[in-house]
Coordinates of C-alpha atoms and ligand atoms in Angstrom, one line a residue:
X957 CA -13.0 7.0 -17.8
X958 CA -14.6 3.8 -16.6
X959 CA -14.3 3.7 -12.9
X960 CA -15.2 0.8 -10.6
X961 CA -18.7 1.1 -9.2
X962 CA -19.0 2.6 -5.7
X963 CA -16.4 5.3 -5.7
X964 CA -17.4 8.6 -3.9
X965 CA -18.9 11.1 -6.4
X966 CA -15.9 13.4 -6.4
X967 CA -13.8 10.6 -7.9
X968 CA -16.6 8.9 -9.9
X969 CA -17.1 12.2 -11.8
X970 CA -13.5 12.6 -12.8
X971 CA -13.1 12.0 -16.5
X972 CA -9.4 10.8 -16.6
X973 CA -7.2 8.3 -14.9
X974 CA -6.5 8.6 -11.2
X975 CA -3.3 9.1 -9.3
X976 CA -3.1 7.0 -6.1
X977 CA -0.6 8.3 -3.7
X978 CA 1.3 5.8 -1.4
X979 CA 1.6 6.1 2.4
X980 CA 3.4 3.1 3.9
X981 CA 3.0 3.2 7.7
X982 CA 5.8 0.6 8.1
X983 CA 9.3 0.4 9.4
X984 CA 10.5 -1.6 6.4
X985 CA 8.8 -0.8 3.0
X986 CA 10.8 -0.6 -0.2
X987 CA 11.5 3.0 -0.5
X988 CA 9.7 4.9 2.3
X989 CA 10.0 2.3 5.2
X990 CA 10.3 4.0 8.6
X991 CA 9.6 7.5 7.3
X992 CA 5.9 7.5 8.1
X993 CA 5.6 5.1 11.1
X994 CA 4.6 8.1 13.2
X995 CA 0.9 8.7 12.5
X996 CA 1.2 12.5 12.4
X997 CA 4.0 12.3 9.8
X998 CA 2.0 9.7 7.8
X999 CA -1.1 12.0 7.9
X1000 CA 1.0 15.0 6.9
X1001 CA 2.5 13.1 4.1
X1002 CA -0.9 11.9 2.8
X1003 CA -2.3 15.4 2.8
X1004 CA 0.9 16.6 1.0
X1005 CA 0.4 14.0 -1.7
X1006 CA -3.2 15.2 -2.2
X1007 CA -2.0 18.8 -2.4
X1008 CA 0.5 17.7 -5.0
X1009 CA -2.2 16.2 -7.1
X1010 CA -3.0 12.6 -5.9
X1011 CA -6.7 11.7 -6.1
X1012 CA -6.7 9.1 -3.4
X1013 CA -4.3 7.7 -0.8
X1014 CA -3.3 4.1 -0.4
X1015 CA -2.4 3.4 3.2
X1016 CA -0.5 0.3 4.1
X1017 CA 0.7 -1.1 7.4
X1018 CA 2.5 -4.3 6.3
X1019 CA 5.6 -4.3 4.2
X1020 CA 5.6 -6.6 1.2
X1021 CA 9.4 -6.3 0.9
X1022 CA 11.3 -9.6 0.6
X1023 CA 12.2 -10.8 4.1
X1024 CA 9.9 -8.3 5.8
X1025 CA 8.5 -9.7 9.0
X1026 CA 4.8 -10.5 9.0
X1027 CA 3.2 -8.3 11.6
X1028 CA 0.2 -9.4 13.7
X1029 CA -3.1 -8.0 12.5
X1030 CA -3.5 -5.9 15.6
X1031 CA -0.1 -4.2 15.0
X1032 CA -1.2 -3.5 11.4
X1033 CA -4.4 -2.1 12.7
X1034 CA -2.7 0.1 15.2
X1035 CA -0.4 1.5 12.5
X1036 CA -3.0 2.3 9.9
X1037 CA -6.1 3.2 11.7
X1038 CA -5.2 6.6 13.1
X1039 CA -3.9 7.6 9.6
X1040 CA -7.0 6.2 7.8
X1041 CA -9.3 7.9 10.2
X1042 CA -7.6 11.3 10.1
X1043 CA -7.3 11.3 6.3
X1044 CA -10.9 10.3 5.9
X1045 CA -12.0 13.0 8.3
X1046 CA -10.0 15.5 6.2
X1047 CA -12.1 14.6 3.2
X1048 CA -9.4 12.4 1.6
X1049 CA -10.5 9.2 -0.3
X1050 CA -8.5 6.4 1.3
X1051 CA -7.7 2.9 0.0
X1052 CA -6.5 0.4 2.6
X1053 CA -3.6 -1.8 1.4
X1054 CA -4.0 -5.0 3.3
X1055 CA -4.2 -8.8 2.9
X1056 CA -6.2 -9.2 6.1
X1057 CA -10.0 -9.1 6.4
X1058 CA -9.8 -7.8 10.0
X1059 CA -7.6 -4.9 9.0
X1060 CA -9.8 -4.1 5.9
X1061 CA -13.0 -4.1 8.1
X1062 CA -11.4 -1.8 10.7
X1063 CA -10.1 0.6 8.1
X1064 CA -13.5 0.7 6.3
X1065 CA -15.2 1.4 9.6
X1066 CA -12.7 4.2 10.1
X1067 CA -13.6 5.7 6.7
X1068 CA -11.6 3.9 3.9
X1069 CA -13.6 3.7 0.7
X1070 CA -11.6 1.0 -1.1
X1071 CA -9.6 -2.2 -0.2
X1072 CA -6.4 -3.0 -2.1
X1073 CA -5.4 -6.6 -1.5
X1074 CA -2.0 -7.6 -3.0
X1075 CA -2.9 -11.3 -2.5
X1076 CA -5.9 -11.0 -4.7
X1077 CA -8.1 -12.3 -1.9
X1078 CA -6.0 -15.4 -1.3
X1079 CA -4.0 -14.6 1.8
X1080 CA -7.0 -14.5 4.2
X1081 CA -9.8 -17.1 3.6
X1082 CA -12.4 -14.6 5.0
X1083 CA -11.3 -11.6 2.8
X1084 CA -13.5 -12.2 -0.3
X1085 CA -16.7 -12.8 1.8
X1086 CA -16.0 -9.6 3.7
X1087 CA -15.4 -7.6 0.6
X1088 CA -18.7 -8.9 -0.8
X1089 CA -20.4 -7.7 2.4
X1090 CA -18.7 -4.3 2.4
X1091 CA -19.8 -3.7 -1.1
X1092 CA -17.0 -1.2 -1.9
X1093 CA -14.5 -1.0 -4.8
X1094 CA -11.7 -3.5 -4.4
X1095 CA -8.3 -3.9 -6.1
X1096 CA -7.3 -7.5 -6.7
X1097 CA -3.7 -7.8 -7.6
X1098 CA -1.9 -10.7 -9.3
X1099 CA 0.5 -12.5 -7.1
X1100 CA 1.7 -16.0 -6.5
X1101 CA 2.0 -16.0 -2.8
X1102 CA 4.3 -14.4 -0.3
X1103 CA 5.6 -10.8 -0.6
X1104 CA 7.3 -9.1 -3.4
X1105 CA 10.4 -10.2 -5.3
X1106 CA 9.7 -13.9 -5.0
X1107 CA 11.9 -14.7 -8.0
X1108 CA 11.5 -18.4 -7.4
X1109 CA 7.8 -18.1 -8.2
X1110 CA 8.5 -16.1 -11.4
X1111 CA 8.3 -19.0 -13.8
X1112 CA 6.0 -18.4 -16.8
X1113 CA 5.5 -19.9 -20.2
X1114 CA 4.2 -16.6 -21.5
X1115 CA 4.0 -14.1 -18.7
X1116 CA 1.2 -12.0 -20.2
X1117 CA -1.0 -14.9 -21.1
X1118 CA -0.3 -16.6 -17.7
X1119 CA -1.0 -13.5 -15.6
X1120 CA -4.2 -12.8 -17.6
X1121 CA -5.3 -16.4 -17.1
X1122 CA -4.5 -16.3 -13.3
X1123 CA -6.3 -12.9 -13.0
X1124 CA -9.3 -14.4 -14.7
X1125 CA -9.3 -17.1 -11.9
X1126 CA -9.0 -14.4 -9.3
X1127 CA -12.0 -12.5 -10.7
X1128 CA -14.0 -15.7 -10.9
X1129 CA -13.3 -16.5 -7.2
X1130 CA -14.3 -13.0 -6.2
X1131 CA -17.6 -13.2 -8.1
X1132 CA -18.3 -16.7 -6.7
X1133 CA -17.8 -15.1 -3.2
X1134 CA -20.5 -12.5 -4.0
X1135 CA -18.4 -9.5 -5.1
X1136 CA -20.1 -7.4 -7.7
X1137 CA -17.7 -7.6 -10.7
X1138 CA -18.4 -3.9 -11.4
X1139 CA -16.6 -3.1 -8.2
X1140 CA -13.3 -4.9 -9.2
X1141 CA -10.1 -3.2 -10.2
X1142 CA -7.4 -5.5 -11.6
X1143 CA -3.6 -5.0 -11.0
X1144 CA -0.9 -7.1 -12.7
X1145 CA 1.3 -6.9 -9.5
X1146 CA 4.5 -5.5 -11.0
X1147 CA 7.5 -6.9 -9.0
X1148 CA 5.4 -9.6 -7.3
X1149 CA 6.7 -13.0 -8.5
X1150 CA 8.0 -11.3 -11.6
X1151 CA 11.5 -10.7 -13.0
X1152 CA 12.3 -7.4 -14.7
X1153 CA 11.6 -8.9 -18.2
X1154 CA 8.2 -10.0 -17.0
X1155 CA 7.3 -6.6 -15.7
X1156 CA 8.3 -5.0 -19.0
X1157 CA 6.3 -7.5 -21.0
X1158 CA 3.2 -6.7 -18.9
X1159 CA 3.8 -3.0 -19.5
X1160 CA 4.3 -3.3 -23.3
X1161 CA 1.4 -2.1 -25.4
X1162 CA 0.5 -5.7 -26.2
X1163 CA 0.7 -6.7 -22.5
X1164 CA -1.5 -3.8 -21.4
X1165 CA -4.0 -4.5 -24.1
X1166 CA -4.2 -8.1 -23.0
X1167 CA -4.7 -7.0 -19.4
X1168 CA -7.4 -4.6 -20.6
X1169 CA -9.2 -7.5 -22.3
X1170 CA -10.2 -8.7 -18.8
X1171 CA -12.8 -5.9 -19.1
X1172 CA -12.0 -4.3 -15.7
X1173 CA -10.3 -1.0 -14.8
X1174 CA -6.6 -1.5 -14.4
X1175 CA -4.2 -0.2 -11.7
X1176 CA -0.5 -0.1 -12.3
X1177 CA 2.1 0.1 -9.5
X1178 CA 5.6 0.6 -10.9
X1179 CA 6.7 3.3 -8.6
X1180 CA 10.3 2.9 -7.3
X1181 CA 10.5 -0.8 -8.1
X1182 CA 13.7 -2.6 -8.9
X1183 CA 12.9 -3.3 -12.5
X1184 CA 13.0 0.4 -13.3
X1185 CA 16.8 0.1 -13.1
X1186 CA 16.8 -2.3 -16.1
X1187 CA 16.1 -2.3 -19.8
X1188 CA 13.2 -4.2 -21.2
X1189 CA 15.6 -7.1 -21.8
X1190 CA 16.3 -7.2 -18.1
X1191 CA 19.9 -5.9 -18.3
X1192 CA 20.9 -3.3 -15.7
X1193 CA 21.0 0.3 -17.2
X1194 CA 24.3 2.1 -17.1
X1195 CA 22.6 5.4 -16.2
X1196 CA 20.7 4.0 -13.2
X1197 CA 20.0 6.6 -10.5
X1198 CA 17.0 7.6 -8.3
X1199 CA 16.2 10.4 -10.8
X1200 CA 16.5 8.0 -13.8
X1201 CA 14.1 5.6 -12.1
X1202 CA 11.5 8.4 -11.5
X1203 CA 11.8 9.4 -15.2
X1204 CA 11.4 5.7 -16.2
X1205 CA 8.4 5.5 -14.1
X1206 CA 6.9 8.6 -15.6
X1207 CA 7.4 7.0 -19.0
X1208 CA 5.6 3.9 -17.7
X1209 CA 2.7 6.1 -16.5
X1210 CA 2.5 7.8 -19.9
X1211 CA 2.2 4.5 -21.8
X1212 CA -0.2 3.1 -19.2
X1213 CA -2.4 6.2 -19.7
X1214 CA -2.3 5.7 -23.4
X1215 CA -3.5 2.1 -22.9
X1216 CA -6.4 3.5 -20.9
X1217 CA -5.5 2.4 -17.3
X1218 CA -7.8 3.5 -14.5
X1219 CA -5.0 4.5 -12.1
X1220 CA -1.3 4.6 -11.2
X1221 CA -0.1 3.9 -7.7
X1222 CA 2.9 6.2 -7.0
X1223 CA 5.1 7.8 -4.5
X1224 CA 5.9 10.9 -6.5
X1225 CA 2.5 12.3 -6.9
X1226 CA 3.4 15.7 -8.3
X1227 CA 5.3 14.3 -11.2
X1228 CA 2.8 11.7 -12.1
X1229 CA -0.1 14.1 -11.7
X1230 CA 1.8 16.3 -14.1
X1231 CA 1.9 13.6 -16.7
X1232 CA -1.8 12.8 -16.3
X1233 CA -2.6 16.5 -16.6
X1234 CA -0.4 16.9 -19.7
X1235 CA -2.0 13.9 -21.4
X1236 CA -5.6 14.0 -20.1
X1237 CA -6.4 17.5 -18.8
X1238 CA -6.6 19.1 -15.4
X1239 CA -6.0 16.7 -12.5
X1240 CA -8.2 18.5 -9.9
X1241 CA -9.7 21.8 -9.3
X1242 CA -7.7 23.2 -6.4
X1243 CA -10.8 24.6 -4.8
X1244 CA -12.2 21.2 -4.1
X1245 CA -9.3 20.1 -1.9
X1246 CA -10.6 19.0 1.5
X1247 CA -14.2 20.0 0.6
X1248 CA -15.7 16.6 0.0
Ligands
LIG591 N1 3.0 -2.7 -4.7 C1 3.4 -2.6 -3.4 C2 2.4 -2.6 -2.4 N2 1.1 -2.6 -2.7 N3 -0.7 -2.7 -4.3 C3 -1.0 -2.7 -5.6 N4 -2.4 -2.7 -5.9 N5 -0.1 -2.8 -6.6 C4 1.2 -2.8 -6.4 O1 2.0 -2.8 -7.4 C5 1.7 -2.7 -5.0 C6 0.7 -2.7 -4.0 C7 4.8 -2.6 -3.1 O2 5.3 -1.3 -3.2 P1 5.6 -0.3 -2.0 O3 6.4 -1.0 -1.0 O4 6.4 0.8 -2.7 O5 4.3 0.2 -1.5

């Protein structure tokens, strides 16, 4: 498995795709909003995801849900910092999901080892320079501004070609800002300025192959997103249910692993770790939990 440069050794040595567990410390995220606003509950949830097979935990303090209120940076920091610090102190590899340089910096000082920016470095004009200075792995996601589900921005000639083209621009801007390309992970941003048909096209074998042609490790975040309730032609499924969406998402993970993705960002760590284990070998030696 080709990892981004700069991962801690216990992850860099893993010879398979990684499972990134999600902890949203927000009142209003898609599926877990409000559940983990209390730092102790968020910490317990992060540790539980690791126990269930996640390799690293993505901690976010700002909802990207449509209509979610933008929170001041200090509020975002107050939400995520205790959780990042406690997880890092417990030996957990933490990624910080933020669009703000101030939050990224505080989180990395508190022990985060990776920054996940859903704006691909465009929301905060100081983000790319900070990421270059921090010299840690970064996830740059495709987006066209704003939060998720901006259907008005979901206008493409050919979604795969257009997203790949725009991601090339994102990578160029990051390199121009001094970020080592070897540290970059690319994410197509499922659900962000994309209709269900767009997400399915990006997840098709041809779509994933085109994304892989960017030459960087790929992260895929399909977990619990709306489009899982649709068929690949965008039509609502008759059998939609939370369980059906989880199963659909596991199928997405299986085909993404087949296409060689670096990681999947998921809520249901146990099930996805099970798929990774089945297709690629052991997820983690249990004895190493909390020992890094
Ligand atoms: N999706 C969400 C938030 N952060 N980060 C990356 N890299 N990729 C994603 O697809 C992504 C993300 C929104 O989902 P959530 O509200 O369930 O966390």
